[in-house]
């Protein structure tokens, strides 16, 4: 019986993984429950609050249409990144919306990938939600 060894072929298949943003801090009145004590200074009260806030000139109300991730949302995004890393997927590029919650999700996923060469991060304005969903003026994005 002859055993044949076939050379391993490089997988050239391109795959697109669609991942929704982590849990945003847009519920529960987090802007009005005393979490913001000194304009933009955030007091940690529970895990449904944000991990990091980006200083915006309009105060807490500027986050109503473009909220950051909660601590739970960031942890979930890191778990997605670890899961992708464990599957030895070679991720070249991460495309994201310019909204704060999506940027934070993409950043958490990339940081948990543990790849030798981190993937490129591309911010695509066309991925932002329709402006008809925005209740105020167009939010200031990073």
CSV table of N, CA and C in Angstrom, one decimal:
chain,number,residue,atom,x,y,z
A,1,UNK,N,0.8,-1.2,0.0
A,1,UNK,CA,0.0,0.0,0.0
A,1,UNK,C,0.9,1.2,0.0
A,2,UNK,N,0.6,2.1,-1.0
A,2,UNK,CA,1.4,3.4,-1.0
A,2,UNK,C,0.7,4.5,-0.3
A,3,UNK,N,1.4,5.3,0.4
A,3,UNK,CA,0.8,6.4,1.0
A,3,UNK,C,1.3,7.7,0.2
A,4,UNK,N,0.3,8.4,-0.2
A,4,UNK,CA,0.6,9.7,-0.9
A,4,UNK,C,0.5,10.9,0.0
A,5,UNK,N,1.4,11.7,-0.1
A,5,UNK,CA,1.4,13.0,0.7
A,5,UNK,C,1.0,14.1,-0.3
A,6,UNK,N,0.0,14.7,0.0
A,6,UNK,CA,-0.4,15.9,-0.9
A,6,UNK,C,0.1,17.1,-0.2
A,7,UNK,N,0.7,18.0,-1.0
A,7,UNK,CA,1.2,19.3,-0.4
A,7,UNK,C,0.0,20.1,0.1
A,8,UNK,N,0.3,20.7,1.2
A,8,UNK,CA,-0.8,21.6,1.7
A,8,UNK,C,-0.9,22.8,0.8
A,9,UNK,N,-2.1,23.1,0.4
A,9,UNK,CA,-2.4,24.2,-0.4
A,9,UNK,C,-2.8,25.4,0.4
A,10,UNK,N,-2.3,26.6,0.0
A,10,UNK,CA,-2.6,27.8,0.7
A,10,UNK,C,-4.1,28.1,0.5
A,11,UNK,N,-4.8,28.4,1.5
A,11,UNK,CA,-6.2,28.7,1.4
A,11,UNK,C,-6.3,30.2,0.9
A,12,UNK,N,-6.8,30.4,-0.3
A,12,UNK,CA,-6.9,31.7,-0.8
A,12,UNK,C,-8.4,32.2,-0.8
A,13,UNK,N,-9.2,31.6,0.0
A,13,UNK,CA,-10.6,32.0,0.1
A,13,UNK,C,-10.7,33.2,0.9
A,14,UNK,N,-11.4,34.2,0.4
A,14,UNK,CA,-11.7,35.4,1.2
A,14,UNK,C,-13.0,35.3,1.9
A,15,UNK,N,-13.0,35.6,3.2
A,15,UNK,CA,-14.2,35.5,4.0
A,15,UNK,C,-14.5,36.9,4.7
A,16,UNK,N,-15.7,37.1,4.8
A,16,UNK,CA,-16.2,38.3,5.5
A,16,UNK,C,-17.0,37.9,6.7
A,17,UNK,N,-16.5,38.4,7.9
A,17,UNK,CA,-17.3,38.2,9.1
A,17,UNK,C,-18.0,39.4,9.5
A,18,UNK,N,-19.2,39.4,9.7
A,18,UNK,CA,-20.0,40.5,10.1
A,18,UNK,C,-20.3,40.4,11.6
A,19,UNK,N,-19.8,41.4,12.3
A,19,UNK,CA,-19.9,41.4,13.8
A,19,UNK,C,-20.6,42.7,14.2
A,20,UNK,N,-21.6,42.5,15.0
A,20,UNK,CA,-22.4,43.7,15.5
A,20,UNK,C,-21.6,44.3,16.7
A,21,UNK,N,-21.8,45.6,16.9
A,21,UNK,CA,-21.1,46.2,18.0
A,21,UNK,C,-21.5,45.6,19.4
A,22,UNK,N,-20.7,45.8,20.4
A,22,UNK,CA,-21.0,45.3,21.7
A,22,UNK,C,-22.1,46.2,22.3
A,23,UNK,N,-22.5,45.8,23.5
A,23,UNK,CA,-23.6,46.5,24.2
A,23,UNK,C,-23.3,48.0,24.5
A,24,UNK,N,-24.1,48.9,23.9
A,24,UNK,CA,-23.9,50.3,24.1
A,24,UNK,C,-24.6,50.8,25.4
A,25,UNK,N,-24.1,51.8,25.9
A,25,UNK,CA,-24.7,52.4,27.1
A,25,UNK,C,-25.8,53.4,26.8
A,26,UNK,N,-26.8,52.9,26.1
A,26,UNK,CA,-27.8,53.8,25.6
A,26,UNK,C,-29.2,53.6,26.3
A,27,UNK,N,-29.2,52.9,27.4
A,27,UNK,CA,-30.4,52.6,28.1
A,27,UNK,C,-30.2,52.8,29.6
A,28,UNK,N,-31.4,52.9,30.3
A,28,UNK,CA,-31.3,53.0,31.8
A,28,UNK,C,-31.0,54.4,32.3
A,29,UNK,N,-31.0,55.4,31.5
A,29,UNK,CA,-30.8,56.7,32.0
A,29,UNK,C,-29.4,57.0,32.6
A,30,UNK,N,-28.4,56.3,32.0
A,30,UNK,CA,-27.0,56.4,32.5
A,30,UNK,C,-26.5,57.8,32.4
A,31,UNK,N,-27.1,58.7,31.6
A,31,UNK,CA,-26.6,60.1,31.5
A,31,UNK,C,-27.2,60.9,32.6
A,32,UNK,N,-28.3,60.5,33.2
A,32,UNK,CA,-29.0,61.3,34.1
A,32,UNK,C,-29.0,60.8,35.5
A,33,UNK,N,-28.4,59.6,35.8
A,33,UNK,CA,-28.5,59.0,37.1
A,33,UNK,C,-27.3,59.4,38.0
A,34,UNK,N,-26.6,60.4,37.7
A,34,UNK,CA,-25.5,60.9,38.6
A,34,UNK,C,-24.2,60.3,38.2
A,35,UNK,N,-24.1,59.6,37.1
A,35,UNK,CA,-22.9,59.0,36.6
A,35,UNK,C,-21.9,60.1,36.2
A,36,UNK,N,-22.4,61.1,35.6
A,36,UNK,CA,-21.6,62.3,35.2
A,36,UNK,C,-21.7,63.3,36.3
A,37,UNK,N,-20.7,63.4,37.1
A,37,UNK,CA,-20.7,64.3,38.2
A,37,UNK,C,-20.2,65.7,37.9
A,38,UNK,N,-19.1,65.7,37.2
A,38,UNK,CA,-18.5,67.0,36.8
A,38,UNK,C,-18.4,67.1,35.3
A,39,UNK,N,-19.4,67.4,34.7
A,39,UNK,CA,-19.5,67.6,33.2
A,39,UNK,C,-19.2,66.3,32.5
A,40,UNK,N,-17.9,66.1,32.2
A,40,UNK,CA,-17.6,64.8,31.5
A,40,UNK,C,-16.9,63.8,32.3
A,41,UNK,N,-16.7,64.1,33.6
A,41,UNK,CA,-16.1,63.1,34.5
A,41,UNK,C,-17.1,62.0,34.9
A,42,UNK,N,-16.8,60.8,34.5
A,42,UNK,CA,-17.7,59.7,34.7
A,42,UNK,C,-17.4,59.0,36.0
A,43,UNK,N,-18.4,58.8,36.9
A,43,UNK,CA,-18.2,58.0,38.1
A,43,UNK,C,-18.7,56.6,37.9
A,44,UNK,N,-17.9,55.6,38.2
A,44,UNK,CA,-18.2,54.2,38.0
A,44,UNK,C,-19.3,53.8,39.0
A,45,UNK,N,-20.4,53.3,38.5
A,45,UNK,CA,-21.5,52.9,39.4
A,45,UNK,C,-21.8,51.4,39.2
A,46,UNK,N,-21.8,50.9,38.0
A,46,UNK,CA,-22.1,49.5,37.7
A,46,UNK,C,-21.6,49.1,36.4
A,47,UNK,N,-21.8,47.8,36.0
A,47,UNK,CA,-21.2,47.3,34.7
A,47,UNK,C,-22.0,47.7,33.5
A,48,UNK,N,-23.1,48.3,33.7
A,48,UNK,CA,-23.9,48.8,32.5
A,48,UNK,C,-23.4,50.2,32.1
A,49,UNK,N,-22.3,50.7,32.7
A,49,UNK,CA,-21.7,51.9,32.4
A,49,UNK,C,-20.6,51.8,31.4
A,50,UNK,N,-20.1,52.9,30.9
A,50,UNK,CA,-19.1,52.8,29.9
A,50,UNK,C,-17.7,52.5,30.5
A,51,UNK,N,-16.8,52.0,29.6
A,51,UNK,CA,-15.5,51.7,30.0
A,51,UNK,C,-14.6,52.9,30.0
A,52,UNK,N,-14.7,53.6,28.8
A,52,UNK,CA,-13.9,54.8,28.6
A,52,UNK,C,-14.8,55.8,27.8
A,53,UNK,N,-14.8,57.0,28.3
A,53,UNK,CA,-15.6,58.0,27.5
A,53,UNK,C,-14.6,58.9,26.8
A,54,UNK,N,-15.1,59.3,25.7
A,54,UNK,CA,-14.3,60.3,24.9
A,54,UNK,C,-14.8,61.7,25.3
A,55,UNK,N,-13.9,62.6,25.7
A,55,UNK,CA,-14.4,63.9,26.0
A,55,UNK,C,-15.0,64.6,24.8
A,56,UNK,N,-16.2,65.0,25.0
A,56,UNK,CA,-17.0,65.8,24.0
A,56,UNK,C,-17.4,67.1,24.6
A,57,UNK,N,-17.4,68.1,23.7
A,57,UNK,CA,-17.6,69.5,24.2
A,57,UNK,C,-19.0,69.7,24.7
A,58,UNK,N,-20.0,69.0,24.3
A,58,UNK,CA,-21.4,69.2,24.7
A,58,UNK,C,-21.8,68.5,25.9
A,59,UNK,N,-20.9,67.9,26.6
A,59,UNK,CA,-21.3,67.2,27.9
A,59,UNK,C,-22.0,65.9,27.6
A,60,UNK,N,-22.7,65.3,28.6
A,60,UNK,CA,-23.3,64.0,28.5
A,60,UNK,C,-24.3,63.8,27.4
A,61,UNK,N,-25.0,64.9,27.1
A,61,UNK,CA,-26.1,64.8,26.1
A,61,UNK,C,-25.5,64.5,24.7
A,62,UNK,N,-24.2,64.8,24.5
A,62,UNK,CA,-23.6,64.4,23.2
A,62,UNK,C,-23.5,62.9,23.0
A,63,UNK,N,-23.7,62.1,24.0
A,63,UNK,CA,-23.6,60.7,23.9
A,63,UNK,C,-24.9,60.0,23.5
A,64,UNK,N,-26.0,60.8,23.5
A,64,UNK,CA,-27.3,60.2,23.3
A,64,UNK,C,-27.5,59.5,22.0
A,65,UNK,N,-27.0,60.0,20.9
A,65,UNK,CA,-27.1,59.4,19.6
A,65,UNK,C,-25.9,58.6,19.2
A,66,UNK,N,-24.8,58.7,20.0
A,66,UNK,CA,-23.6,58.0,19.7
A,66,UNK,C,-22.9,57.5,21.0
A,67,UNK,N,-23.6,56.5,21.7
A,67,UNK,CA,-23.1,56.1,23.0
A,67,UNK,C,-21.9,55.2,22.9
A,68,UNK,N,-21.0,55.2,24.0
A,68,UNK,CA,-19.9,54.3,24.1
A,68,UNK,C,-20.4,52.9,24.5
A,69,UNK,N,-19.4,52.0,24.5
A,69,UNK,CA,-19.7,50.7,25.0
A,69,UNK,C,-19.8,50.6,26.5
A,70,UNK,N,-20.5,49.7,27.1
A,70,UNK,CA,-20.5,49.4,28.5
A,70,UNK,C,-19.3,48.5,28.8
A,71,UNK,N,-19.1,48.3,30.1
A,71,UNK,CA,-18.0,47.3,30.4
A,71,UNK,C,-18.4,45.9,29.9
A,72,UNK,N,-19.6,45.6,30.0
A,72,UNK,CA,-20.1,44.3,29.5
A,72,UNK,C,-19.9,44.2,28.0
A,73,UNK,N,-20.2,45.3,27.3
A,73,UNK,CA,-20.0,45.3,25.8
A,73,UNK,C,-18.5,45.1,25.4
A,74,UNK,N,-17.6,45.8,26.1
A,74,UNK,CA,-16.2,45.6,25.8
A,74,UNK,C,-15.7,44.2,26.1
A,75,UNK,N,-16.2,43.6,27.2
A,75,UNK,CA,-15.8,42.2,27.5
A,75,UNK,C,-16.3,41.3,26.5
A,76,UNK,N,-17.5,41.5,26.0
A,76,UNK,CA,-18.0,40.6,24.9
A,76,UNK,C,-17.2,40.8,23.6
A,77,UNK,N,-16.8,42.0,23.3
A,77,UNK,CA,-16.0,42.2,22.1
A,77,UNK,C,-14.7,41.5,22.2
A,78,UNK,N,-14.1,41.6,23.4
A,78,UNK,CA,-12.8,40.9,23.6
A,78,UNK,C,-12.9,39.4,23.5
A,79,UNK,N,-14.1,38.8,24.0
A,79,UNK,CA,-14.3,37.4,23.8
A,79,UNK,C,-14.4,37.0,22.3
A,80,UNK,N,-15.1,37.8,21.5
A,80,UNK,CA,-15.1,37.6,20.1
A,80,UNK,C,-13.7,37.6,19.5
A,81,UNK,N,-12.9,38.5,19.9
A,81,UNK,CA,-11.5,38.6,19.4
A,81,UNK,C,-10.7,37.3,19.8
A,82,UNK,N,-10.9,36.9,21.0
A,82,UNK,CA,-10.2,35.7,21.5
A,82,UNK,C,-10.7,34.4,20.7
A,83,UNK,N,-12.0,34.4,20.5
A,83,UNK,CA,-12.6,33.3,19.7
A,83,UNK,C,-12.0,33.2,18.3
A,84,UNK,N,-11.9,34.4,17.7
A,84,UNK,CA,-11.3,34.4,16.3
A,84,UNK,C,-9.9,34.0,16.3
A,85,UNK,N,-9.2,34.4,17.4
A,85,UNK,CA,-7.7,34.1,17.5
A,85,UNK,C,-7.5,32.6,17.7
A,86,UNK,N,-8.4,32.0,18.5
A,86,UNK,CA,-8.3,30.5,18.8
A,86,UNK,C,-8.5,29.7,17.5
A,87,UNK,N,-9.3,30.2,16.6
A,87,UNK,CA,-9.5,29.5,15.3
A,87,UNK,C,-8.4,29.8,14.3
A,88,UNK,N,-7.4,30.5,14.7
A,88,UNK,CA,-6.2,30.7,13.8
A,88,UNK,C,-6.7,31.4,12.5
A,89,UNK,N,-7.6,32.3,12.6
A,89,UNK,CA,-8.0,33.0,11.4
A,89,UNK,C,-7.1,34.1,11.1
A,90,UNK,N,-6.7,34.3,9.9
A,90,UNK,CA,-5.8,35.3,9.5
A,90,UNK,C,-6.6,36.5,9.0
A,91,UNK,N,-6.8,37.5,9.9
A,91,UNK,CA,-7.6,38.6,9.6
A,91,UNK,C,-6.7,39.8,9.2
A,92,UNK,N,-6.9,40.3,8.0
A,92,UNK,CA,-6.1,41.3,7.4
A,92,UNK,C,-6.6,42.7,7.7
A,93,UNK,N,-7.9,42.9,7.6
A,93,UNK,CA,-8.5,44.2,7.7
A,93,UNK,C,-9.8,44.2,8.5
A,94,UNK,N,-10.0,45.2,9.3
A,94,UNK,CA,-11.3,45.3,10.1
A,94,UNK,C,-11.9,46.6,9.6
A,95,UNK,N,-13.1,46.5,9.1
A,95,UNK,CA,-13.8,47.7,8.7
A,95,UNK,C,-14.9,48.0,9.8
A,96,UNK,N,-15.0,49.3,10.1
A,96,UNK,CA,-15.9,49.7,11.1
A,96,UNK,C,-16.6,51.0,10.8
A,97,UNK,N,-17.8,51.2,11.4
A,97,UNK,CA,-18.5,52.5,11.3
A,97,UNK,C,-17.7,53.5,12.1
A,98,UNK,N,-17.9,54.8,11.8
A,98,UNK,CA,-17.2,55.8,12.7
A,98,UNK,C,-17.9,56.0,14.0
A,99,UNK,N,-19.0,55.3,14.3
A,99,UNK,CA,-19.7,55.6,15.6
A,99,UNK,C,-18.8,55.0,16.7
A,100,UNK,N,-18.9,55.7,17.9
A,100,UNK,CA,-18.0,55.4,19.0
A,100,UNK,C,-18.1,53.9,19.4
A,101,UNK,N,-19.3,53.4,19.6
A,101,UNK,CA,-19.5,52.0,20.0
A,101,UNK,C,-18.8,51.0,19.1
A,102,UNK,N,-18.9,51.3,17.8
A,102,UNK,CA,-18.3,50.4,16.8
A,102,UNK,C,-16.8,50.5,16.8
A,103,UNK,N,-16.3,51.7,16.9
A,103,UNK,CA,-14.8,51.9,17.0
A,103,UNK,C,-14.3,51.2,18.3
A,104,UNK,N,-15.0,51.3,19.4
A,104,UNK,CA,-14.5,50.6,20.6
A,104,UNK,C,-14.6,49.1,20.5
A,105,UNK,N,-15.7,48.6,19.8
A,105,UNK,CA,-15.8,47.1,19.6
A,105,UNK,C,-14.7,46.6,18.7
A,106,UNK,N,-14.4,47.3,17.6
A,106,UNK,CA,-13.3,46.9,16.7
A,106,UNK,C,-12.0,46.9,17.4
A,107,UNK,N,-11.7,48.0,18.2
A,107,UNK,CA,-10.5,48.1,19.0
A,107,UNK,C,-10.3,46.9,19.9
A,108,UNK,N,-11.4,46.6,20.6
A,108,UNK,CA,-11.4,45.4,21.6
A,108,UNK,C,-11.1,44.1,20.9
A,109,UNK,N,-11.7,43.9,19.7
A,109,UNK,CA,-11.5,42.7,19.0
A,109,UNK,C,-10.1,42.6,18.5
A,110,UNK,N,-9.6,43.7,18.0
A,110,UNK,CA,-8.2,43.7,17.5
A,110,UNK,C,-7.2,43.4,18.6
A,111,UNK,N,-7.4,44.0,19.8
A,111,UNK,CA,-6.5,43.9,20.9
A,111,UNK,C,-6.5,42.4,21.4
A,112,UNK,N,-7.6,41.7,21.2
A,112,UNK,CA,-7.6,40.3,21.7
A,112,UNK,C,-7.2,39.3,20.7
A,113,UNK,N,-6.9,39.7,19.5
A,113,UNK,CA,-6.6,38.7,18.4
A,113,UNK,C,-5.2,38.0,18.6
A,114,UNK,N,-4.3,38.6,19.3
A,114,UNK,CA,-3.0,38.0,19.5
A,114,UNK,C,-2.3,37.6,18.3
A,115,UNK,N,-2.4,38.4,17.2
A,115,UNK,CA,-1.7,38.1,16.0
A,115,UNK,C,-0.3,38.8,15.9
A,116,UNK,N,0.6,38.2,15.2
A,116,UNK,CA,1.9,38.9,15.1
A,116,UNK,C,1.8,40.2,14.4
A,117,UNK,N,1.0,40.3,13.4
A,117,UNK,CA,0.8,41.5,12.7
A,117,UNK,C,-0.7,41.9,12.9
A,118,UNK,N,-0.9,43.0,13.6
A,118,UNK,CA,-2.3,43.3,13.8
A,118,UNK,C,-3.0,43.8,12.5
A,119,UNK,N,-4.3,43.5,12.4
A,119,UNK,CA,-5.0,43.9,11.2
A,119,UNK,C,-5.1,45.4,11.1
A,120,UNK,N,-5.3,45.8,9.8
A,120,UNK,CA,-5.5,47.2,9.6
A,120,UNK,C,-6.9,47.6,10.0
A,121,UNK,N,-7.1,48.8,10.5
A,121,UNK,CA,-8.4,49.3,10.9
A,121,UNK,C,-8.8,50.3,9.9
A,122,UNK,N,-10.0,50.1,9.3
A,122,UNK,CA,-10.5,51.0,8.3
A,122,UNK,C,-11.8,51.6,8.8
A,123,UNK,N,-11.9,52.9,8.9
A,123,UNK,CA,-13.2,53.5,9.3
A,123,UNK,C,-13.9,53.9,8.0
A,124,UNK,N,-15.1,53.3,7.9
A,124,UNK,CA,-15.9,53.5,6.6
A,124,UNK,C,-17.1,54.3,7.0
A,125,UNK,N,-17.2,55.5,6.6
A,125,UNK,CA,-18.4,56.4,6.9
A,125,UNK,C,-19.7,55.8,6.4
A,126,UNK,N,-19.7,55.1,5.3
A,126,UNK,CA,-20.9,54.5,4.7
A,126,UNK,C,-21.5,53.5,5.6
A,127,UNK,N,-20.8,53.0,6.6
A,127,UNK,CA,-21.3,52.0,7.5
A,127,UNK,C,-22.1,52.6,8.7
A,128,UNK,N,-22.0,53.9,8.8
A,128,UNK,CA,-22.8,54.6,9.9
A,128,UNK,C,-24.3,54.5,9.6
A,129,UNK,N,-25.0,54.4,10.7
A,129,UNK,CA,-26.5,54.2,10.6
A,129,UNK,C,-27.1,55.4,9.8
A,130,UNK,N,-28.3,55.1,9.2
A,130,UNK,CA,-28.9,56.2,8.5
A,130,UNK,C,-29.2,57.4,9.3
A,131,UNK,N,-28.9,58.6,8.8
A,131,UNK,CA,-29.0,59.8,9.6
A,131,UNK,C,-30.4,60.1,10.0
A,132,UNK,N,-31.4,59.4,9.4
A,132,UNK,CA,-32.8,59.6,9.8
A,132,UNK,C,-33.1,59.0,11.1
A,133,UNK,N,-32.2,58.1,11.6
A,133,UNK,CA,-32.3,57.5,12.9
A,133,UNK,C,-31.8,58.5,14.1
A,134,UNK,N,-31.1,59.5,13.7
A,134,UNK,CA,-30.5,60.4,14.6
A,134,UNK,C,-31.5,61.4,15.0
A,135,UNK,N,-31.7,61.6,16.3
A,135,UNK,CA,-32.8,62.5,16.8
A,135,UNK,C,-32.3,64.0,16.9
A,136,UNK,N,-31.0,64.2,17.0
A,136,UNK,CA,-30.5,65.6,17.1
A,136,UNK,C,-29.7,65.8,15.8
A,137,UNK,N,-28.8,66.8,15.9
A,137,UNK,CA,-27.9,67.1,14.8
A,137,UNK,C,-27.0,65.9,14.7
A,138,UNK,N,-26.3,65.8,13.5
A,138,UNK,CA,-25.4,64.7,13.3
A,138,UNK,C,-24.4,64.6,14.4
A,139,UNK,N,-24.2,63.5,15.0
A,139,UNK,CA,-23.2,63.4,16.1
A,139,UNK,C,-21.8,63.6,15.7
A,140,UNK,N,-21.0,64.2,16.6
A,140,UNK,CA,-19.6,64.3,16.3
A,140,UNK,C,-18.9,63.0,16.5
A,141,UNK,N,-18.3,62.5,15.5
A,141,UNK,CA,-17.5,61.3,15.6
A,141,UNK,C,-16.1,61.5,15.8
A,142,UNK,N,-15.4,60.5,16.2
A,142,UNK,CA,-13.9,60.7,16.5
A,142,UNK,C,-13.2,60.9,15.2
